[in-house]
Short mmCIF file of C-alpha atoms in Angstrom, two decimals:
data_model
loop_
_atom_site.label_atom_id
_atom_site.label_comp_id
_atom_site.label_asym_id
_atom_site.label_seq_id
_atom_site.Cartn_x
_atom_site.Cartn_y
_atom_site.Cartn_z
CA MET A 1 34.29 132.78 128.72
CA ALA A 2 30.78 131.57 127.90
CA LYS A 3 28.82 130.18 130.83
CA LEU A 4 28.90 126.41 131.17
CA SER A 5 25.71 124.44 131.62
CA TYR A 6 25.16 121.33 133.67
CA ARG A 7 24.03 119.41 130.57
CA GLN A 8 27.23 120.30 128.71
CA VAL A 9 29.39 119.03 131.55
CA GLU A 10 27.22 115.95 131.92
CA ALA A 11 27.67 115.18 128.21
CA PHE A 12 31.45 115.66 128.51
CA ARG A 13 31.58 113.28 131.48
CA ALA A 14 29.51 110.67 129.66
CA VAL A 15 31.73 110.81 126.57
CA MET A 16 34.86 110.46 128.73
CA ILE A 17 33.34 107.36 130.33
CA ALA A 18 31.88 105.77 127.19
CA GLY A 19 34.56 106.79 124.68
CA THR A 20 31.97 107.55 121.96
CA THR A 21 29.04 109.91 121.55
CA THR A 22 26.81 106.91 120.83
CA GLY A 23 27.76 105.30 124.13
CA ALA A 24 27.30 108.61 125.93
CA ALA A 25 23.82 108.97 124.43
CA GLU A 26 22.89 105.59 125.86
CA LEU A 27 24.16 106.62 129.31
CA LEU A 28 22.17 109.87 129.24
CA TYR A 29 19.07 108.50 127.46
CA ILE A 30 19.27 111.17 124.77
CA SER A 31 20.06 111.08 121.05
CA GLN A 32 23.59 110.91 119.68
CA PRO A 33 23.22 114.25 117.80
CA ALA A 34 22.15 115.87 121.08
CA VAL A 35 25.32 114.59 122.77
CA SER A 36 27.47 115.85 119.89
CA ARG A 37 25.85 119.28 120.09
CA LEU A 38 26.34 119.50 123.87
CA LEU A 39 29.95 118.36 123.53
CA ASN A 40 30.68 120.92 120.82
CA ASP A 41 29.11 123.66 122.96
CA PHE A 42 31.20 122.56 125.94
CA GLU A 43 34.43 122.61 123.91
CA ALA A 44 33.56 126.04 122.52
CA ALA A 45 32.82 127.37 126.00
CA VAL A 46 36.11 126.27 127.57
CA LYS A 47 38.08 127.20 124.40
CA ILE A 48 40.33 124.14 124.66
CA LYS A 49 40.61 121.23 122.23
CA LEU A 50 39.37 118.24 124.20
CA PHE A 51 39.29 115.29 121.81
CA GLU A 52 41.10 113.71 118.86
CA ARG A 53 39.08 111.37 116.65
CA HIS A 54 40.52 107.90 116.01
CA HIS A 55 38.48 105.20 114.25
CA LYS A 56 35.07 106.38 115.48
CA ARG A 57 36.37 106.77 119.04
CA LEU A 58 37.18 110.02 120.80
CA ALA A 59 40.68 110.17 122.28
CA PRO A 60 40.87 112.77 125.08
CA THR A 61 43.65 115.35 125.06
CA PRO A 62 45.80 115.87 128.19
CA GLU A 63 43.69 118.94 129.04
CA ALA A 64 40.50 116.85 128.78
CA LEU A 65 41.93 114.31 131.23
CA LEU A 66 42.68 117.09 133.72
CA LEU A 67 39.17 118.51 133.36
CA PHE A 68 37.66 115.05 133.78
CA GLU A 69 39.54 114.55 137.05
CA GLU A 70 37.97 117.75 138.34
CA VAL A 71 34.51 116.71 137.11
CA GLU A 72 34.76 113.35 138.84
CA ARG A 73 36.13 114.84 142.05
CA SER A 74 33.34 117.34 142.58
CA PHE A 75 30.61 116.49 140.08
CA ILE A 76 30.29 119.18 139.90
CA GLY A 77 30.78 122.90 140.86
CA ILE A 78 30.21 124.46 137.47
CA ASP A 79 31.92 127.70 138.39
CA ARG A 80 34.96 125.85 139.74
CA LEU A 81 35.25 123.85 136.52
CA ALA A 82 35.03 127.01 134.44
CA ASN A 83 37.85 128.54 136.49
CA MET A 84 40.03 125.49 135.95
CA ALA A 85 39.55 125.60 132.19
CA GLU A 86 40.64 129.24 132.24
CA GLU A 87 43.74 128.34 134.27
CA LEU A 88 44.68 125.58 131.81
CA ARG A 89 44.24 127.95 128.90
CA ASP A 90 46.44 130.57 130.57
CA PHE A 91 49.08 128.05 131.80
CA GLN A 92 48.19 128.72 135.43
CA ARG A 93 47.83 125.00 135.98
CA GLY A 94 49.17 121.73 134.55
CA SER A 95 52.34 119.66 134.38
CA LEU A 96 55.19 119.00 131.97
CA LYS A 97 57.46 115.97 132.28
CA VAL A 98 60.71 116.11 130.29
CA ALA A 99 63.25 113.31 129.77
CA ALA A 100 66.59 114.18 128.20
CA MET A 101 70.05 112.83 127.45
CA PRO A 102 72.93 114.29 129.50
CA ALA A 103 74.45 116.17 126.54
CA ILE A 104 71.61 118.69 126.61
CA ALA A 105 70.39 118.27 130.19
CA LEU A 106 73.53 119.09 132.17
CA GLY A 107 73.76 122.77 131.23
CA PHE A 108 71.48 124.06 128.52
CA LEU A 109 68.12 122.50 129.37
CA PRO A 110 67.81 123.68 133.01
CA ARG A 111 68.12 127.28 131.81
CA VAL A 112 65.36 126.75 129.25
CA MET A 113 63.12 125.12 131.86
CA GLN A 114 63.75 127.98 134.27
CA GLN A 115 62.60 130.46 131.62
CA PHE A 116 59.48 128.39 131.00
CA SER A 117 58.79 128.20 134.73
CA GLN A 118 59.08 131.96 135.12
CA ARG A 119 56.52 132.48 132.37
CA HIS A 120 54.14 129.76 133.60
CA GLN A 121 54.55 129.44 137.34
CA GLY A 122 51.44 127.28 137.71
CA VAL A 123 52.91 124.47 135.57
CA ASN A 124 54.73 121.76 137.53
CA LEU A 125 57.98 120.77 135.75
CA THR A 126 59.90 117.48 135.95
CA LEU A 127 63.28 116.66 134.35
CA GLN A 128 64.78 113.17 134.30
CA VAL A 129 68.22 112.57 132.75
CA ARG A 130 68.87 109.23 131.06
CA SER A 131 70.53 107.72 127.98
CA SER A 132 68.96 108.43 124.60
CA GLN A 133 67.59 104.88 124.45
CA GLN A 134 66.00 105.15 127.89
CA VAL A 135 64.51 108.52 126.93
CA ALA A 136 62.98 106.94 123.82
CA ASP A 137 61.55 104.06 125.88
CA TRP A 138 59.95 106.43 128.38
CA ILE A 139 58.36 108.55 125.67
CA ALA A 140 57.11 105.51 123.75
CA THR A 141 55.37 104.25 126.90
CA GLN A 142 53.92 107.75 127.55
CA HIS A 143 55.61 108.18 130.93
CA PHE A 144 56.87 111.62 129.83
CA ASP A 145 55.48 114.39 127.64
CA VAL A 146 58.60 115.23 125.63
CA GLY A 147 62.07 113.77 125.29
CA ILE A 148 65.39 114.91 123.85
CA GLY A 149 67.79 112.27 122.58
CA ALA A 150 70.66 111.77 120.17
CA THR A 151 69.26 108.90 118.13
CA ASN A 152 66.41 108.87 115.63
CA VAL A 153 64.61 105.76 116.88
CA ALA A 154 62.35 103.95 114.40
CA ASP A 155 59.40 103.20 116.67
CA PRO A 156 55.74 103.62 115.68
CA ALA A 157 55.02 104.72 119.25
CA LEU A 158 57.25 107.77 118.78
CA ALA A 159 56.83 111.03 116.88
CA VAL A 160 60.36 112.28 116.15
CA GLU A 161 61.42 115.77 115.13
CA VAL A 162 64.96 116.97 114.44
CA LEU A 163 65.90 119.71 116.89
CA GLY A 164 69.32 120.21 115.35
CA GLU A 165 72.19 118.39 113.65
CA ALA A 166 75.47 119.74 114.98
CA ALA A 167 79.17 119.04 114.39
CA LEU A 168 81.46 117.59 117.05
CA VAL A 169 84.18 119.87 118.40
CA CYS A 170 87.67 119.12 119.71
CA ALA A 171 88.38 119.56 123.43
CA MET A 172 91.99 120.11 124.47
CA PRO A 173 94.01 121.67 127.30
CA ALA A 174 94.43 125.41 126.91
CA SER A 175 98.20 124.87 127.00
CA HIS A 176 98.15 122.39 124.10
CA PRO A 177 100.06 123.52 120.98
CA LEU A 178 96.93 122.82 118.88
CA ALA A 179 95.07 125.51 120.83
CA GLU A 180 96.67 128.03 118.48
CA LYS A 181 94.72 126.59 115.54
CA THR A 182 91.23 127.77 114.57
CA VAL A 183 90.12 124.40 113.12
CA ILE A 184 91.32 120.91 114.00
CA VAL A 185 91.63 118.14 111.38
CA PRO A 186 92.43 114.42 111.85
CA GLU A 187 96.11 114.83 110.94
CA ASP A 188 96.51 117.25 113.88
CA LEU A 189 95.57 114.44 116.26
CA ARG A 190 97.90 111.77 114.89
CA ASP A 191 99.23 109.66 117.79
CA GLN A 192 97.67 112.03 120.31
CA PRO A 193 96.29 110.57 123.58
CA PHE A 194 92.57 110.43 122.78
CA ILE A 195 89.49 110.06 124.97
CA SER A 196 86.76 108.38 122.93
CA LEU A 197 83.02 108.19 123.38
CA GLY A 198 82.18 104.55 124.09
CA PRO A 199 80.97 101.97 121.56
CA GLU A 200 77.40 102.29 122.89
CA GLN A 201 77.36 105.77 121.33
CA SER A 202 76.50 105.72 117.60
CA VAL A 203 78.66 108.81 117.05
CA ARG A 204 81.72 106.74 118.07
CA TYR A 205 81.61 104.93 114.72
CA LYS A 206 81.35 108.22 112.81
CA VAL A 207 84.47 109.49 114.61
CA ASP A 208 86.39 106.28 113.91
CA GLU A 209 85.39 106.45 110.24
CA ALA A 210 86.67 110.04 109.93
CA PHE A 211 90.11 109.01 111.20
CA GLU A 212 90.19 105.80 109.15
CA GLN A 213 89.41 107.71 105.95
CA ALA A 214 92.21 110.17 106.79
CA ARG A 215 94.51 107.21 107.61
CA VAL A 216 95.34 108.74 110.97
CA SER A 217 95.98 106.66 114.08
CA ARG A 218 95.27 107.88 117.59
CA GLN A 219 96.44 106.72 121.00
CA LEU A 220 93.14 105.65 122.60
CA VAL A 221 93.47 105.99 126.37
CA PHE A 222 89.89 106.10 127.73
CA ASP A 223 86.33 105.29 126.65
CA THR A 224 83.39 107.04 128.26
CA GLN A 225 79.66 107.27 127.63
CA LEU A 226 79.31 111.03 128.11
CA SER A 227 80.84 114.09 126.46
CA HIS A 228 80.84 115.76 129.88
CA VAL A 229 83.05 113.01 131.31
CA ALA A 230 85.31 113.15 128.25
CA CYS A 231 85.78 116.87 128.94
CA SER A 232 86.65 116.05 132.55
CA PHE A 233 89.34 113.61 131.35
CA VAL A 234 90.77 116.33 129.11
CA ASP A 235 90.63 118.76 132.04
CA ALA A 236 92.63 116.25 134.09
CA GLY A 237 95.35 116.15 131.42
CA SER A 238 94.50 112.74 129.93
CA GLY A 239 94.47 113.83 126.28
CA VAL A 240 92.11 115.35 123.72
CA ALA A 241 88.54 114.42 122.76
CA LEU A 242 85.76 115.06 120.26
CA VAL A 243 82.58 116.06 122.09
CA ASP A 244 79.16 117.50 121.32
CA PRO A 245 79.15 121.32 121.11
CA ILE A 246 76.35 121.99 123.63
CA THR A 247 78.32 120.13 126.30
CA ALA A 248 81.41 122.10 125.28
CA LEU A 249 79.63 125.44 125.61
CA HIS A 250 78.44 124.59 129.13
CA PHE A 251 81.59 122.92 130.48
CA SER A 252 83.18 125.35 132.90
CA SER A 253 86.97 125.15 133.10
CA ALA A 254 89.70 127.69 132.46
CA ASN A 255 92.03 124.81 131.58
CA LEU A 256 90.08 123.75 128.48
CA VAL A 257 89.57 125.19 125.02
CA PHE A 258 87.34 123.93 122.22
CA ARG A 259 87.87 124.19 118.49
CA PRO A 260 85.73 123.22 115.47
CA PHE A 261 86.68 119.89 113.92
CA GLU A 262 86.71 119.02 110.22
CA PRO A 263 85.40 116.96 108.51
CA TRP A 264 81.90 117.44 109.86
CA VAL A 265 81.00 114.61 112.28
CA SER A 266 77.31 114.85 113.08
CA PHE A 267 75.80 114.79 116.56
CA SER A 268 72.01 115.05 116.35
CA TYR A 269 69.50 116.33 118.87
CA HIS A 270 65.97 114.96 118.42
CA LEU A 271 62.66 115.88 120.02
CA LEU A 272 60.56 112.83 120.89
CA TYR A 273 56.83 112.77 121.62
CA PRO A 274 54.32 109.97 122.26
CA ALA A 275 52.89 109.26 118.81
CA HIS A 276 49.43 108.22 119.98
CA ARG A 277 48.71 111.00 122.45
CA ALA A 278 47.81 114.59 121.74
CA ARG A 279 50.40 117.14 122.88
CA SER A 280 49.38 119.54 125.59
CA ARG A 281 49.66 123.28 125.05
CA ALA A 282 52.44 123.30 127.65
CA THR A 283 54.38 120.72 125.60
CA GLU A 284 53.96 122.72 122.40
CA GLU A 285 55.04 126.00 123.99
CA PHE A 286 58.02 124.39 125.73
CA SER A 287 59.20 122.85 122.45
CA GLN A 288 58.94 126.23 120.74
CA LEU A 289 60.93 127.91 123.52
CA LEU A 290 63.58 125.19 123.28
CA LYS A 291 64.02 125.85 119.55
CA GLN A 292 64.24 129.60 120.12
CA GLU A 293 66.87 129.23 122.84
CA LEU A 294 68.91 126.82 120.71
CA ALA A 295 68.93 129.37 117.88
CA LEU A 296 70.16 132.03 120.34
CA LEU A 297 72.86 129.66 121.61
CA VAL A 298 74.10 129.19 118.04
CA LYS A 299 74.43 132.97 117.65
CA ARG A 300 76.33 133.30 120.94
CA SER A 301 78.65 130.34 120.34
CA ASP A 302 81.22 132.20 118.20
CA GLY A 303 81.07 129.47 115.56
CA LEU A 304 81.50 126.55 117.95
CA LEU A 305 77.89 125.37 117.67
CA ARG A 306 77.14 124.82 113.98
CA LEU A 307 73.83 123.37 112.86
CA LYS A 308 73.00 121.98 109.44
CA ALA A 309 70.02 123.58 107.73
CA THR A 310 66.91 121.36 107.92
#
C-alpha cells in the first residue's frame, strides 16, 4: 500500500468534519482543488471507497466512518491508520449486524453466518430475530446493515432485493395416509385438522384463496405466527399445515414428513438494506454468500425447496 501523508489524513479529517471539500478548504486554509487532490490521493492510498456524492455533499461510507474514529482517537499515528485500512480491506476488522425473520433465522442463517465468520474472523457478527415488519423498521432506521424478511415493504428508506420466491410445502405426521403421496393438493386436505399461519401473515390470505378457489373446506384448529410453531403443532399430532420450505428443511423430527403443495403458494424471502447508506464490503460479501448457500440448499432439498426464476 502507498505511504500515507499527514496532509492526506488531515484533508480526510477536515472533509469528514465539514461534509464538503469547500468547507474542508476553509478549515485548512487551502484551496478546494487542493483538498480534492489530497482526498483522492488518500482514497487511492488506502484502496477503499470512502465517500458517496449526494447533492454536492460527501456521504461517508461505513469504512470511512471507522477510519475517522481511528483518526479522531489518535490524530494521528499514520502507520497505525495505514494498518487499519489494510485490515478493513482484508476483512480483519469491522462489524456486520443482521436482522432476520424466524423462517430463515432459526436454522439456515446461523450456518451461513458461521461460514462467514470462519472466513473473516476479525468481523464482529450480530443476529437479531424479529418479525418481517420489525426487521424492515430496523433497516429503515439504519440500526442494522442487512435484513431478511418475507414482505416487500414499500418504503423509500429501504433498498429491497428478492432473495428467492419459494412455494409453501405441506407438513404432516409421518404416519398420515397422505405421506404416501408425492404432491399434496387442496382436495387431499378436505376436512383435515389444519394449523394455519395467523392473519398477521400475508401468506395466510394466499393459502385461504387457494382452498376457496378449489372449494375445499378445512377444519381450522390453531393459528400461529411462525412456520416453526406450526411444525411443532403437527409434530404433537394436532393436524397438518402449510409452511415455508426453509423452515421445513431445518425442522428436526422423525415424526414429520413434508411434501410439495400445488397450486404454488408463494413465500418470498427479501434482502433489505438502508437505502441512504453505502453498503460495507462485509455486507456485500455476506449477501453474496447467502445467495450461494441458498442455491446449494435448493440443490440438496430433493425438490422440497423450489424457487421461481427471477
